XYZ file of C-alpha atoms in Angstrom:
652
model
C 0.000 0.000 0.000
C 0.956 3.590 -0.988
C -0.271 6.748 0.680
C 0.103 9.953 -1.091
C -1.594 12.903 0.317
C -5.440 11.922 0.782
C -5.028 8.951 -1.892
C -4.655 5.599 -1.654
C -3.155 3.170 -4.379
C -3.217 -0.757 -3.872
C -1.337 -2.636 -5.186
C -1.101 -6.747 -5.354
C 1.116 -9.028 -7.612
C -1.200 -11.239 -9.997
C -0.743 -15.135 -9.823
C -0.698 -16.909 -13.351
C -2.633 -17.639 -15.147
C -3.242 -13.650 -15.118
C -6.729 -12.681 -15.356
C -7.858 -9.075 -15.956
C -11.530 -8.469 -13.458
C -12.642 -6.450 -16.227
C -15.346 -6.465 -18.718
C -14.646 -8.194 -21.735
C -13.281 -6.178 -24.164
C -14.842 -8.072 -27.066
C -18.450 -7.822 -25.346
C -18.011 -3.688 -24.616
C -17.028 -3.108 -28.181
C -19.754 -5.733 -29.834
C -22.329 -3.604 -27.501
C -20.955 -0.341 -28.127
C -20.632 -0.673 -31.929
C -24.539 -2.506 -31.803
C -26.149 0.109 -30.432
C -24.468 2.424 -32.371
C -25.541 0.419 -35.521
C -29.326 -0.346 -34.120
C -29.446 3.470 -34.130
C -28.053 4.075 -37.831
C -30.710 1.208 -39.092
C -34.070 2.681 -37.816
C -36.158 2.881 -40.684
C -33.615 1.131 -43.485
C -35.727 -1.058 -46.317
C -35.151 -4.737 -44.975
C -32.911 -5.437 -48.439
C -30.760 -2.952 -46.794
C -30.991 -4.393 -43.396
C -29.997 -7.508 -44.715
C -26.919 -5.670 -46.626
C -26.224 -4.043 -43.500
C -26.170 -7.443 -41.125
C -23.923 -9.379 -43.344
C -21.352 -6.060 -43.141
C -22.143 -6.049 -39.390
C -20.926 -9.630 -39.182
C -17.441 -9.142 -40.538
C -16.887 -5.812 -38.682
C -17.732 -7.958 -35.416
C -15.185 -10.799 -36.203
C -12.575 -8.101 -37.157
C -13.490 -6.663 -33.742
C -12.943 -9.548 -31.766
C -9.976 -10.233 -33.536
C -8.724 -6.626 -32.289
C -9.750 -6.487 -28.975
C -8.293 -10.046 -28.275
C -4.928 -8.198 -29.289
C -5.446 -4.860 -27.254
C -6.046 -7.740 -24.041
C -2.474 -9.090 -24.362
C -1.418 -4.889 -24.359
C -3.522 -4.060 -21.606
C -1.602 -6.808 -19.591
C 1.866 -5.366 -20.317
C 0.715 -2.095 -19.313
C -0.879 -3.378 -15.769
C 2.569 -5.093 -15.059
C 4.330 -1.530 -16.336
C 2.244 0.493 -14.342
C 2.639 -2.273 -10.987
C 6.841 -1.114 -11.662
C 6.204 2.201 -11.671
C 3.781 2.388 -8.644
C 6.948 0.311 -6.899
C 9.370 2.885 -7.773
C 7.604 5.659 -6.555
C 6.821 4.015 -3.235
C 10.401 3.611 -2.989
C 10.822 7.292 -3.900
C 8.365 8.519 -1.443
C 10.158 6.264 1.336
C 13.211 8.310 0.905
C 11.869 11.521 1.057
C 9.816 10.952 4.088
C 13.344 9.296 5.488
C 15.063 12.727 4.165
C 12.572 14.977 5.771
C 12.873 13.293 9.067
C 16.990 13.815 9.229
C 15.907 17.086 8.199
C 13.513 17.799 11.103
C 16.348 16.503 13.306
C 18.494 18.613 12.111
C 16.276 21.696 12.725
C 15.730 20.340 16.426
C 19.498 20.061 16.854
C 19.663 23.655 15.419
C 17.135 25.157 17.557
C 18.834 23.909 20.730
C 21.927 25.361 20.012
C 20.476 28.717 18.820
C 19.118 28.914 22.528
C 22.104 28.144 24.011
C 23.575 30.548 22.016
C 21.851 33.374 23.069
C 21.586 31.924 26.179
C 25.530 32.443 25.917
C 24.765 35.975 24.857
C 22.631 37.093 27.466
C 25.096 35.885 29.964
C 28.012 37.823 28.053
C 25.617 40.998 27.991
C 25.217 40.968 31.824
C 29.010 40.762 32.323
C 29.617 43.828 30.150
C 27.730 45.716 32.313
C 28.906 44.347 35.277
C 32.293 45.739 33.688
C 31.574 48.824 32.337
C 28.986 50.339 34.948
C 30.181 53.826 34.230
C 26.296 54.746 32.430
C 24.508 53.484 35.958
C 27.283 55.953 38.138
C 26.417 59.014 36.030
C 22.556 58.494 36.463
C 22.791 58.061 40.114
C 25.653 61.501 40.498
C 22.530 63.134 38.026
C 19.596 62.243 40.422
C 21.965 63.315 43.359
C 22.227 66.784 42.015
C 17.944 66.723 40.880
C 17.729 66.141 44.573
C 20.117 69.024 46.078
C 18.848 71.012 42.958
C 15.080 70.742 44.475
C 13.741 68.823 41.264
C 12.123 66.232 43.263
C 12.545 64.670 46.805
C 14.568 62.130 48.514
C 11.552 59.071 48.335
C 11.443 59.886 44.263
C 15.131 59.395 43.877
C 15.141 56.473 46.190
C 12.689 55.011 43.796
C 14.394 56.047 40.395
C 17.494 54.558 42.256
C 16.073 51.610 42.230
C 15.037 51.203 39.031
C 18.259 51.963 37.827
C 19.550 48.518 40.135
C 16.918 46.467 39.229
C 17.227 46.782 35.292
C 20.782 47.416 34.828
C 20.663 46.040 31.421
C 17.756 47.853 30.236
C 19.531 50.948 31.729
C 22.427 50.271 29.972
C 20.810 50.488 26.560
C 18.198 53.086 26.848
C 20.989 55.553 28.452
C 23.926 55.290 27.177
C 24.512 58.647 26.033
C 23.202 61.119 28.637
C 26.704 63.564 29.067
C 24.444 66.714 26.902
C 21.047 65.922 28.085
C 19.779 68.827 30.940
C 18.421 67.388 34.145
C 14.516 68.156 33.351
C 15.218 66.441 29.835
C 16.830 63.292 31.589
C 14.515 62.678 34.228
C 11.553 63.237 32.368
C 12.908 60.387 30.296
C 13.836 58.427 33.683
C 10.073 58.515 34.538
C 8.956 57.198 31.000
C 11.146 54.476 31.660
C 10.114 53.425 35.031
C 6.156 53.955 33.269
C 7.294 51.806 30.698
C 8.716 48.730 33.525
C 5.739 49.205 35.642
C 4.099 47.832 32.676
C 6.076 45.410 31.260
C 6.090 44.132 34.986
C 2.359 44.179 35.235
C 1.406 42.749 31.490
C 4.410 40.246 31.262
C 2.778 36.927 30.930
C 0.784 38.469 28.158
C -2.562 37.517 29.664
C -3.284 41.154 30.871
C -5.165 43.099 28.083
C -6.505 46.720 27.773
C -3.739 47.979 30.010
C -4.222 51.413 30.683
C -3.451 54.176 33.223
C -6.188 56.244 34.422
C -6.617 59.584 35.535
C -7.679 58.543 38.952
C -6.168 58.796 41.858
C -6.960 58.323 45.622
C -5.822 58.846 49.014
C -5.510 55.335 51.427
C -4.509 55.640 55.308
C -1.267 53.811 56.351
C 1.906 54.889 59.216
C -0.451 58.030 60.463
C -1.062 60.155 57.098
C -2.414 59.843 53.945
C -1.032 58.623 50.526
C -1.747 59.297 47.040
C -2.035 55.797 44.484
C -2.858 55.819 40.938
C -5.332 53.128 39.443
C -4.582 50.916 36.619
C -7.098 48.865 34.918
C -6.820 45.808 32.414
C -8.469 42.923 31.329
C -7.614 39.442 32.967
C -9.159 36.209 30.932
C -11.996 38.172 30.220
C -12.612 39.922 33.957
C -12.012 43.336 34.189
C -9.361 44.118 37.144
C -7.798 47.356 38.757
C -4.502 47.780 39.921
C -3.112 50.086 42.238
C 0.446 51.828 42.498
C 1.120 53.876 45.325
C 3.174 57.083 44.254
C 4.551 57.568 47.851
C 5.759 54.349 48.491
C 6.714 53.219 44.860
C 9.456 51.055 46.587
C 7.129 49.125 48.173
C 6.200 47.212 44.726
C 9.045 47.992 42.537
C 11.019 44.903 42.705
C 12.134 41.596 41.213
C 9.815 39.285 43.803
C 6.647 39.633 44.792
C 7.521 38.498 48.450
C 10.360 37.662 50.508
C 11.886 40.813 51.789
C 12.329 42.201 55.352
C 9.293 44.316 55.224
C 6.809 42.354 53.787
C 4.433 42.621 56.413
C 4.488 46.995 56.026
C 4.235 45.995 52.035
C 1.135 43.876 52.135
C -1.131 45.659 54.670
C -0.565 49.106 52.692
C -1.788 47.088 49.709
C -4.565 45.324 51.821
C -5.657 49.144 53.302
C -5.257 50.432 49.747
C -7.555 48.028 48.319
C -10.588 48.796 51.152
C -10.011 52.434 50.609
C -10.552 52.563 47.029
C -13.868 50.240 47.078
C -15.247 52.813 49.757
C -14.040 55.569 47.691
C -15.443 54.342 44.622
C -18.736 53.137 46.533
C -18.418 49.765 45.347
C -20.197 47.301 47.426
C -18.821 43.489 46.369
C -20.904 40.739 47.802
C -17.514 39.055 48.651
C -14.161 39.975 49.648
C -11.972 36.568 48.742
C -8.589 37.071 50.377
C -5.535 34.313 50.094
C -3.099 33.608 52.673
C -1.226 35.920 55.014
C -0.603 38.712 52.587
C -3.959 39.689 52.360
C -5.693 38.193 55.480
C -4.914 41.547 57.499
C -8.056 42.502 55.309
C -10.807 40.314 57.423
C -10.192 42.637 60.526
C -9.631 45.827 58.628
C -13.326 45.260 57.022
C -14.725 44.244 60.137
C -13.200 46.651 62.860
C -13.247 49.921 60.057
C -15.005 49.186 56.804
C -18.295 47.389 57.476
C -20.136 50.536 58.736
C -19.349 52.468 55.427
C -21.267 51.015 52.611
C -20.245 47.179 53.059
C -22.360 45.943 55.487
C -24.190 43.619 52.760
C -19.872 42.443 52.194
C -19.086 38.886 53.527
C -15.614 37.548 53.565
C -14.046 34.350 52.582
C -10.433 33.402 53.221
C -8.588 30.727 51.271
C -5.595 29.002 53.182
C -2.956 27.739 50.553
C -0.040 26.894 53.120
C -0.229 27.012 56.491
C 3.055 27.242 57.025
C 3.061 30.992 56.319
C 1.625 32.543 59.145
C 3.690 35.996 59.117
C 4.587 37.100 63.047
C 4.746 40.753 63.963
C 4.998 43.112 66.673
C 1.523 44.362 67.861
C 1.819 47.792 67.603
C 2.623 47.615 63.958
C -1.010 46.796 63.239
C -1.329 50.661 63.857
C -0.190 51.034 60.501
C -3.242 50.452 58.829
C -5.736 51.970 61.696
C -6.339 48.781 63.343
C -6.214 48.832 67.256
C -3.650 46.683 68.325
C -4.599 46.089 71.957
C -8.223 45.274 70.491
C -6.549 42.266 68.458
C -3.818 40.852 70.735
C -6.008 38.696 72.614
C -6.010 35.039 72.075
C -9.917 34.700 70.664
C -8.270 37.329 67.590
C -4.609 37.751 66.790
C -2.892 36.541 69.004
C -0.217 33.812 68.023
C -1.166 30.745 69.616
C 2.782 29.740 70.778
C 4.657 33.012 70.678
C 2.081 35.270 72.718
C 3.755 38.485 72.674
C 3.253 38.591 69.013
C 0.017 39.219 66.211
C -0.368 36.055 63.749
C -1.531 37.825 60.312
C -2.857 34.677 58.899
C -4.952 33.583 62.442
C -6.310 37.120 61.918
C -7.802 36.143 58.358
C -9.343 33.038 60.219
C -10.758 34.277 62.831
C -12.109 37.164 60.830
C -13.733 35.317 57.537
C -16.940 33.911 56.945
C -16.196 30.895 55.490
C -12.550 29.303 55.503
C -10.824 26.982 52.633
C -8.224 25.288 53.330
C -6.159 23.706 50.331
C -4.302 20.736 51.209
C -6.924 18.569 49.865
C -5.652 15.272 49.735
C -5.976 14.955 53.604
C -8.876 15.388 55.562
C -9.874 17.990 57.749
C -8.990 15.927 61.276
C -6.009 15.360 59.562
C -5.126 18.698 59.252
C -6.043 19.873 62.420
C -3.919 17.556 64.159
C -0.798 17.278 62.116
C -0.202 20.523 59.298
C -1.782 23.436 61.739
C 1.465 24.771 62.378
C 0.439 26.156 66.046
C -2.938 27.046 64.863
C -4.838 23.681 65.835
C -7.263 25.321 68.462
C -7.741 28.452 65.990
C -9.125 25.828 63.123
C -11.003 23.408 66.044
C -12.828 26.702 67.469
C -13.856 27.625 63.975
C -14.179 24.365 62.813
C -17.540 24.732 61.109
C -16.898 27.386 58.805
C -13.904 24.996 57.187
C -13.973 23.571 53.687
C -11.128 21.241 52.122
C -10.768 22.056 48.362
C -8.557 20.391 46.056
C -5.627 22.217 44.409
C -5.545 22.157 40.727
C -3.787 22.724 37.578
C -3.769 25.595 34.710
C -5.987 23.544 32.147
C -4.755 26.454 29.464
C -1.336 25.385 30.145
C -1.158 21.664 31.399
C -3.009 19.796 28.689
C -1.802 17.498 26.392
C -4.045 18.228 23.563
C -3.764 22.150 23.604
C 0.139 22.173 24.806
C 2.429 23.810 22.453
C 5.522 22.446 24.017
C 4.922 18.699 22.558
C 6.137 17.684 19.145
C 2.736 15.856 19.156
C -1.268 16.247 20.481
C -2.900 13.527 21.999
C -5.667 13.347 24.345
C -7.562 10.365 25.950
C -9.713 9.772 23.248
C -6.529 10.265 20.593
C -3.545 9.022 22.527
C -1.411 8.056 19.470
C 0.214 11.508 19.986
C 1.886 10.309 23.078
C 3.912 7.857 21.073
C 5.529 10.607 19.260
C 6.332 12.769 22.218
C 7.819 9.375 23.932
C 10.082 8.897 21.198
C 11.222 12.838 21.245
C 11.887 12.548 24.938
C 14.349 9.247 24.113
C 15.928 11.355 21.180
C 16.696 14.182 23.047
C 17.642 12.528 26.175
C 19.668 10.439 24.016
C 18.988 7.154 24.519
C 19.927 4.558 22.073
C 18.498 1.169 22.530
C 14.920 0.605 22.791
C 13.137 -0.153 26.142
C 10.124 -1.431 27.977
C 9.054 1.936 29.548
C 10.654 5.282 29.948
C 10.476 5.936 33.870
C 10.618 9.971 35.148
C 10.778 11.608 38.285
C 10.592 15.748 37.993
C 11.433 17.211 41.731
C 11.937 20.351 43.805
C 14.442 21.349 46.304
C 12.039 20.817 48.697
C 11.099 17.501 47.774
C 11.542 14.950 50.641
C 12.326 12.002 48.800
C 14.270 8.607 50.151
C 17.759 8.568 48.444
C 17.522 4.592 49.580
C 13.991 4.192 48.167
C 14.922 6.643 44.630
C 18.219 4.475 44.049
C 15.854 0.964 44.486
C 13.415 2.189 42.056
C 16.056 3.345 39.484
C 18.097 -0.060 40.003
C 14.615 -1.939 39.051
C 13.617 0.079 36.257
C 16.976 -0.821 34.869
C 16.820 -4.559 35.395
C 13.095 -4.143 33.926
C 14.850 -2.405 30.521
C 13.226 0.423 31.576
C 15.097 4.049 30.762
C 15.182 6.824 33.975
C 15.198 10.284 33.700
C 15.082 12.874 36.372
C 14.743 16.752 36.144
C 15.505 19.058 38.787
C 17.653 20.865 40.868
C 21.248 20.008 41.689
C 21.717 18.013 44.513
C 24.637 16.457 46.034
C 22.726 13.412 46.976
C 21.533 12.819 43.573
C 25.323 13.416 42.448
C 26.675 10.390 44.545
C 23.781 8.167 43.187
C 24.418 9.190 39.841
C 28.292 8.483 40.368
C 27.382 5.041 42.089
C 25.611 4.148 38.686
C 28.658 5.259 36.069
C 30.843 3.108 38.000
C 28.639 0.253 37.721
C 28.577 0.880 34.105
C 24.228 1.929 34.240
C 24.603 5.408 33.385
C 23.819 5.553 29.907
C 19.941 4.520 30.294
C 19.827 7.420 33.444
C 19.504 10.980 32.828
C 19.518 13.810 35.605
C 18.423 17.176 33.982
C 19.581 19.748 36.707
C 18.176 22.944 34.758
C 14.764 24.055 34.842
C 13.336 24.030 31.089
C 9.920 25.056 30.811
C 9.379 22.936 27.096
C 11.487 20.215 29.108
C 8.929 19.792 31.985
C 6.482 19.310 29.771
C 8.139 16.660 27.249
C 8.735 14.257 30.223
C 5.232 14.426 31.261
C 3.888 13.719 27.991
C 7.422 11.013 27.014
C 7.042 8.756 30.014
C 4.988 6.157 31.081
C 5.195 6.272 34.589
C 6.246 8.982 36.997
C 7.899 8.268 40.088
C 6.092 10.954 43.327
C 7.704 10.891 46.492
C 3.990 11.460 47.767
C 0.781 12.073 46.391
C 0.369 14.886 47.770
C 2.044 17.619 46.178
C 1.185 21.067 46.517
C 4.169 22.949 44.779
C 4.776 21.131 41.577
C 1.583 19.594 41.278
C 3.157 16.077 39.429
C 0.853 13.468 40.326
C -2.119 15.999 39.046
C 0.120 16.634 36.096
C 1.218 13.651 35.291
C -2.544 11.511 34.932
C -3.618 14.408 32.601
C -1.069 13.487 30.313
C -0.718 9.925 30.647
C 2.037 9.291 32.985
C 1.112 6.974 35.931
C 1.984 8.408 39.590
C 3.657 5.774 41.429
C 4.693 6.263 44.748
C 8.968 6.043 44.719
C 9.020 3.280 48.116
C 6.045 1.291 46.541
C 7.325 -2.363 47.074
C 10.250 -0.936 48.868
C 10.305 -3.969 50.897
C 10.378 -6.728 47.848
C 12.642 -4.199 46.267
C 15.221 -4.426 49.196
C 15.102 -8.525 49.347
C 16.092 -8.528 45.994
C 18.639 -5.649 45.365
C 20.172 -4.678 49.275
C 23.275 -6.608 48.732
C 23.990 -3.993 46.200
C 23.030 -0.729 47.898
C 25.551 1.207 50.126
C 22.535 2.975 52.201
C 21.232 2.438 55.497
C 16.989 1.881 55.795
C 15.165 4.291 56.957
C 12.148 4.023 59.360
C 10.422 7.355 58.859
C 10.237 7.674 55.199
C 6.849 8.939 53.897
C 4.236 6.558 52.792
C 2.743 8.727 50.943
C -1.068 7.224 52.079
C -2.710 10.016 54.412
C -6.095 9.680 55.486
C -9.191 9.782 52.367
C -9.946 12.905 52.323
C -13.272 14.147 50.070
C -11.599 15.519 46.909
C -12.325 13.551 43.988
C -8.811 13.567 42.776
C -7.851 12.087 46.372
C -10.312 9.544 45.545
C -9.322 8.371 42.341
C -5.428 8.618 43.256
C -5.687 6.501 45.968
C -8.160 3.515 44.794
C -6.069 3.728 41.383
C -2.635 3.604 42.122
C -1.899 3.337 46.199
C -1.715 -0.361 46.335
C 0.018 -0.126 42.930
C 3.845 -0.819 43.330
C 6.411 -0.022 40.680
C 6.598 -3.476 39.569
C 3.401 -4.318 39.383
C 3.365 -1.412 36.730
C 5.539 -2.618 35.029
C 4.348 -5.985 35.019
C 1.005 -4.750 33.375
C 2.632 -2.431 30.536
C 4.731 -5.434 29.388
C 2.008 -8.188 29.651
C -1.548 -6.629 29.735
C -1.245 -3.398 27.818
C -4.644 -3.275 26.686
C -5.986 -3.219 30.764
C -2.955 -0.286 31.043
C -4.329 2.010 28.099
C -8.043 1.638 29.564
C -6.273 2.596 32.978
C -4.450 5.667 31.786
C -7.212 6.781 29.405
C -9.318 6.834 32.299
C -7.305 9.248 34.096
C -6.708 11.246 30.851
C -10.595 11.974 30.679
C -10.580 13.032 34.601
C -10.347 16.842 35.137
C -8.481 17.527 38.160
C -8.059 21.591 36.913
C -8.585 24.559 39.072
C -12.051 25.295 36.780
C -13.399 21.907 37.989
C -13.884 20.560 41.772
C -11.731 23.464 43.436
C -13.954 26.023 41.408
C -17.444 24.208 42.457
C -16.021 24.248 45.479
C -15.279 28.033 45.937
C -18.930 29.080 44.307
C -19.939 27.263 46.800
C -18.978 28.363 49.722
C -19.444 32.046 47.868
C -23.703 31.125 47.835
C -23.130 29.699 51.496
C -22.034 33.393 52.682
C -23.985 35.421 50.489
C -26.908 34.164 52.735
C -25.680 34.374 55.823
């Protein structure tokens, strides 16, 4: 068979004797040439008819006679054009075979373009680095704006920082300032730091209709008032406002959102910002959803100040992502913002439940909400009381009815195997044959040579607690199995030793580690291997086992069969056991996902995987299909979730 385009041609060798499954030439030309006749005759004397019969007669034997000939030609050309259809087959072959060294060779190039400028990047920093003459100038040009009166010591602080923060940008929008006059260079300074405050803001390229307005209001924080300018842009088709405060433009001006010394000062001005301009606008929302400790400083602010002016139809809701982030201050900073802090230092409000001379920010959001959700789905809510509070276990037991356990989720526009523009391929559960292709990319870029069973991956964070005992097990099985390994993530010097242990047992070259981040990367090994190792299910960071059944990657935990692992490979492991590593089975909590994960691939060890790709692959394609079809995204049960509990406070 021979595919070209849309057409099809089939072909297949005749056995002698060779028999045309055709009409009969003889009887199409007898018919043909009697009808044709018949037609000519209507209406002839019978004298001519007669005439006319006996030429008929000799006109068909001459006929048969010729058509018996044109057979015998009609066979040579079948057998000519069988050769030619050959040759072109062959033909085609080699182009397709040409086309694919070709795409390889545009893969290969692509790499090494990014590298390059990868290369060039990193060269482009350095020159500056070197030649930071351009950045002195501007800062020896603000110093004299400031001792000239052209603006204050808080505006050049800010422009300072600009200038620190986007050195390269700096280098090339201003590197010829020696004529400008001071009015003429710092009205180009503020452009600039305009034109970063927007390129901050709209990065991503999901932010649309990004505009500055001619708005401005006042907002209360550290005993005065300060002016902010409103923003306002389109996110995924809901219309949000943005504010930037023009007295403290430090305060968001920087490379992280979080993480600095004064993060606490940063995050309540934006929290009394945000009540100030609803109150100042008049808007009355029906709900205020705040997340975590950055913005939980808001449930006391609405109730203690903002409630009596225009809200009091405003409920609150409070959505706990980590409870590990609690943010501890001193009391009397809560004075920034209005709030009274010897009000709120008691223990039924603010105050931390271990360290009692100090506020707890996120206990504050608790206490003060109508409705809580908590995040770490995949345990349930006993579960969390008692053994992720963090200190705040009689905080969530007192408010213990107002709790709600929602599953985390995943960016459906970016983690989906039939939409993803990372993969060489599509696929999807109903069209997996797309995961082939991206399976065999992943091998050719990793590259591995020989082929294998199953391609194994583990993708990890730095705060991944995995067993180096239980990861070295599963990697030594996979191996035995013909199975190929690859793992992407940080650099670790535990992962270094393992990998050295394998090159000197000769293992290496079936065993990847990938220690930089790749975006494209993350997303081939999803969609490339069969099974992914997790050191638990539950993963709130990277999200992998979520991840990884959306694109047809089974979770498995790492120490699954640990123990039949160990009686069959400890002879050749240099590591000590270890009694405390994670299981990885918590208790069921009510999240679907939690569910499915657990009656679907707890009991399943590594093995046993194994065991059904190579011997019942058509019960393993039902199994991952099945996950496939599942959708564990943020739009799905977390979303139902949240509405929810927004209907629930609405009424209260």
């Amino acid at each position: 068979m021979a595919a070209i385009g849309n057409l099809s041609l089939a072909i297949t060798a005749p056995s002698p004797p060779f028999r045309l499954a055709v009409p009969s030439r003889r009887t199409l030309n007898l018919r043909c040439w009697l009808f044709s006749r018949k037609h000519e005759n209507v209406g002839d004397p019978p004298s001519s008819r007669i005439e006319s019969e006996a030429r008929d007669k000799n006109v068909v034997d001459e006929s048969v006679f010729s058509s018996e000939k044109e057979l015998d030609v009609n066979s040579s050309d079948v057998w000519k054009l069988f050769n030619d259809a050959q040759r072109n087959i062959l033909y085609l072959n080699n182009q397709r075979l040409k086309a694919v060294d070709e795409l390889d060779a545009i893969r290969r190039e692509k790499h090494l373009l990014i590298k390059k400028l990868e290369q060039l990047e990193a060269e482009k920093k350095a020159d500056v680095v070197k030649d930071p003459g351009t950045l002195w100038e501007l800062f020896l040009r603000i110093d004299t704006m400031v001792l000239s009166g052209m603006i204050n010591s808080e505006e050049a602080t800010h422009l300072r920082k600009v200038i620190v923060n986007y050195q390269i940008s700096i280098h090339d929008a201003f590197y010829e300032i020696q004529h400008k006059k001071d009015i003429e260079l710092l009205s180009e300074l503020h452009h600039f730091s305009e034109k970063i405050t927007r390129y901050t803001i709209a990065d991503n390229g999901a932010l649309q209709e990004f505009r500055k307005t001619e708005f401005e209001f006042d907002s209360y924080f550290g005993g005065c008032w300060h002016k902010n300018r409103v923003w306002t842009g389109v996110l995924y088709g809901i219309g949000v406002t943005l504010v930037e405060p023009l007295n403290n433009a430090t305060f968001f001006n920087r490379n992280n959102i979080y993480g600095y010394p004064d993060d606490f000062e940063r995050f309540t001005y934006f929290s009394r910002a945000s009540m100030d301009y609803l109150v100042k606008t008049g808007k009355q929302p029906d709900v205020l959803h705040i997340h975590n400790w950055e913005t939980a400083i808001i449930g006391p602010l609405f109730w203690d100040i903002f409630v009596h002016q225009g809200l009091a139809g405003t409920r609150v809701l409070c959505t706990c992502h980590d409870l590990t982030s609690q943010c501890l201050e001193q009391p009397e900073k809560l004075a920034l913002c209005g709030l009274n802090p010897s009000q709120l230092h008691r223990p039924d409000r603010m105050q931390d439940n271990d360290k009692p001379d100090l506020i707890n920010v996120l206990k504050g959001g608790i206490v003060y909400s109508n409705k809580v959700v908590l995040m770490p789905s995949f345990l349930s809510k006993d579960k969390i009381f008692h053994s992720l509070s963090h200190g705040l276990e009689p905080t969530l037991a007192i408010h213990k009815e107002k709790m709600l356990i929602a599953p985390y989720g995943y960016d459906n526009a970016v983690w989906d195997p039939s939409l993803d523009k990372f993969l060489p391929a599509k696929y999807s559960a109903d069209n997996i044959e797309g995961k082939a292709t991206c399976k065999d990319e992943l091998r050719h870029h990793l590259g591995f040579q020989r082929p294998s069973s199953a391609v194994v991956g583990c993708i990890y964070s730095g705060s991944s607690d995995f067993d180096l005992l239980s990861l070295k097990l599963a990697i030594m099985h996979c191996l035995r199995r013909s199975c190929q390994c690859v793992l992407l993530g940080p650099k670790l010097p535990a992962l270094d030793a393992i990998l050295q242990a394998f090159q000197d047992e000769s293992m290496d070259e079936d065993v990847k580690f990938i220690a930089d981040y790749d975006e494209s990367l993350l997303h081939l090994v999803l969609a490339g291997t069969d099974i992914m190792l997790c050191c638990t299910f539950h993963d709130p960071v990277l999200q992998i086992p979520l991840k990884a059944v959306k694109y047809g990657s089974a979770p498995i935990l790492m120490d699954s069969g640990i123990d039949e692992l160990r009686k069959s490979e400890w002879h050749e492991v240099g590591y000590g056991s270890r009694d405390d590593r994670p299981s990885g089975l918590h208790e069921l909590a009510s999240a679907s996902f939690s569910q499915y994960i657990l009656s679907t691939y707890a009991n399943m060890t590594l093995s046993q995987a194994l065991d059904e790709i190579l011997n019942e692959p058509s019960k393993w394609s039902r199994r991952i299909r099945e996950g496939m079809s599942r959708d564990f995204s943020w739009d799905a049960e977390c979303c139902d979730i949240h509405c929810a509990a927004y209907t629930s406070i609405k009424n209260l």
